[in-house]
JSON list of C-alpha atoms in Angstrom, two decimals:
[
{"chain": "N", "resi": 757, "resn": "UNK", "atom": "CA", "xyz": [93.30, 124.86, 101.53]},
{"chain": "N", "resi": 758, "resn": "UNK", "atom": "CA", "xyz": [93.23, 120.99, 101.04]},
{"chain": "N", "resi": 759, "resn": "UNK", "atom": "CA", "xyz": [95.17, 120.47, 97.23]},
{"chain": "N", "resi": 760, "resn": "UNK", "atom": "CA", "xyz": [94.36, 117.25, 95.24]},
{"chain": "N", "resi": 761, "resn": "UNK", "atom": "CA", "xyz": [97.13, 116.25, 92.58]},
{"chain": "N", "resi": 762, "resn": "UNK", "atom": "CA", "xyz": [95.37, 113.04, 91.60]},
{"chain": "N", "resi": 763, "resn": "UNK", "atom": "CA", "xyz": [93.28, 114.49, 89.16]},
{"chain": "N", "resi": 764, "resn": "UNK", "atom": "CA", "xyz": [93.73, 115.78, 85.35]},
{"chain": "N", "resi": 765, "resn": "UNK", "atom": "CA", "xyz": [94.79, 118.90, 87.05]},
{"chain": "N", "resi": 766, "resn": "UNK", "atom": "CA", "xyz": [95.40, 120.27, 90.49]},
{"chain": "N", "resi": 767, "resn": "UNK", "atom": "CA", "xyz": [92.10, 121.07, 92.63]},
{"chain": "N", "resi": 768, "resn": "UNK", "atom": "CA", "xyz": [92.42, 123.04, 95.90]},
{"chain": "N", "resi": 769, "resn": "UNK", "atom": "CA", "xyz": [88.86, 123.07, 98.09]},
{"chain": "N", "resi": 770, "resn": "UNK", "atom": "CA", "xyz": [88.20, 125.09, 100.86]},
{"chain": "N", "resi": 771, "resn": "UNK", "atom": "CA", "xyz": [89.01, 123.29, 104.73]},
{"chain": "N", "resi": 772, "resn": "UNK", "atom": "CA", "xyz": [85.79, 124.75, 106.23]},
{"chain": "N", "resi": 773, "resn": "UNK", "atom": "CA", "xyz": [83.30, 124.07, 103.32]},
{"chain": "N", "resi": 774, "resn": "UNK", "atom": "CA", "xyz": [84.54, 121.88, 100.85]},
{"chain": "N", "resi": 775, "resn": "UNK", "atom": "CA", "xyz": [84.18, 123.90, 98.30]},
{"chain": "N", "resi": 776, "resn": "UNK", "atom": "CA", "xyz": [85.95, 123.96, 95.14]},
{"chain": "N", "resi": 777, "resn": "UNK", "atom": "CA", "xyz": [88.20, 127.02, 94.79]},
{"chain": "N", "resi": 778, "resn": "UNK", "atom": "CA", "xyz": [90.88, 126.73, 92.38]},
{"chain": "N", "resi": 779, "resn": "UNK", "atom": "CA", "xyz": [91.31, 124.47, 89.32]},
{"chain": "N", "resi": 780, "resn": "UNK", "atom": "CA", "xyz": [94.42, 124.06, 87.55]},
{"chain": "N", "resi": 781, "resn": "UNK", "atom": "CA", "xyz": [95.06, 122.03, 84.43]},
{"chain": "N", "resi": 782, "resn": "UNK", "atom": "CA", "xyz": [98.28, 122.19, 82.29]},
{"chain": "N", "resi": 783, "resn": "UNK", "atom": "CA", "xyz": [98.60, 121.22, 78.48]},
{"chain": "N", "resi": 784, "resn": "UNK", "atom": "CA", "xyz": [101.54, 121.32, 76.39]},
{"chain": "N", "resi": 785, "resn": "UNK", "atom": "CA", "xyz": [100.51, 124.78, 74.45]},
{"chain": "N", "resi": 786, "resn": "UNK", "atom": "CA", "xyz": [98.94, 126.57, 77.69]},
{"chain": "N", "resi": 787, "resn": "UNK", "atom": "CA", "xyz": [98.35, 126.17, 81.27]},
{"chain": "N", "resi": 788, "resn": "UNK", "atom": "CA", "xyz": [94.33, 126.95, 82.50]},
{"chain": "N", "resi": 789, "resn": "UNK", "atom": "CA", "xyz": [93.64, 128.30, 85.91]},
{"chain": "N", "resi": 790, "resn": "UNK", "atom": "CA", "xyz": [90.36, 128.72, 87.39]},
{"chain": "N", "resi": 791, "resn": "UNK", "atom": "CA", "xyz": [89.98, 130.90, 90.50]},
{"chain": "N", "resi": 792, "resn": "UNK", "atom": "CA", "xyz": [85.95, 131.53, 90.56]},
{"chain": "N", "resi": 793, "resn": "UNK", "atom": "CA", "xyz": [85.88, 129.85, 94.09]},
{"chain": "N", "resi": 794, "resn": "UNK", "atom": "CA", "xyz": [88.64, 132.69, 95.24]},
{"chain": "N", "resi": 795, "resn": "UNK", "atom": "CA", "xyz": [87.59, 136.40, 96.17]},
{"chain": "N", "resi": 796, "resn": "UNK", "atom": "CA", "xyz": [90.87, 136.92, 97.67]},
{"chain": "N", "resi": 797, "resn": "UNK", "atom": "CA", "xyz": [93.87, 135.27, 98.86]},
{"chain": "N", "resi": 798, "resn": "UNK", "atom": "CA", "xyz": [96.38, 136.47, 100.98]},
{"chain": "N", "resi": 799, "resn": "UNK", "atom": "CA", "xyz": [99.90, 134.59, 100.30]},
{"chain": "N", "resi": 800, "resn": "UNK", "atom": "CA", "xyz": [102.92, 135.50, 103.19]},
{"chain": "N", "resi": 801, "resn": "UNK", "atom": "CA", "xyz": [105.98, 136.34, 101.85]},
{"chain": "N", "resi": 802, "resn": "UNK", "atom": "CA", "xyz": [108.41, 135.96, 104.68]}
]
C-alpha cells in the first residue's frame, strides 16, 4: 500500500490500481477510519 500523510488525514491507495483504500482522519474528540476500499487485510505479526 502507498500511504499519503500530507493530507487532512492519512490516505493509503492500492500499488496495483490506485485505488483509494483506507482513509484516516483524527480530531480532538474522535478518530474516523474508513476501510470501504479493504475486503481484507492480512497484517504479519512476526
Amino acid at each position: 500500500m502507498r500511504l499519503y500523510k500530507r493530507a487532512p488525514g492519512l490516505v493509503a491507495r492500492c500499488p496495483a490500481c490506485e485505488e483509494v483504500v483506507l482513509r484516516m482522519v483524527r480530531r480532538p474528540e474522535a478518530a474516523w477510519l474508513d476501510m470501504r476500499g479493504i475486503t481484507a487485510r492480512r497484517i504479519p505479526l512476526g
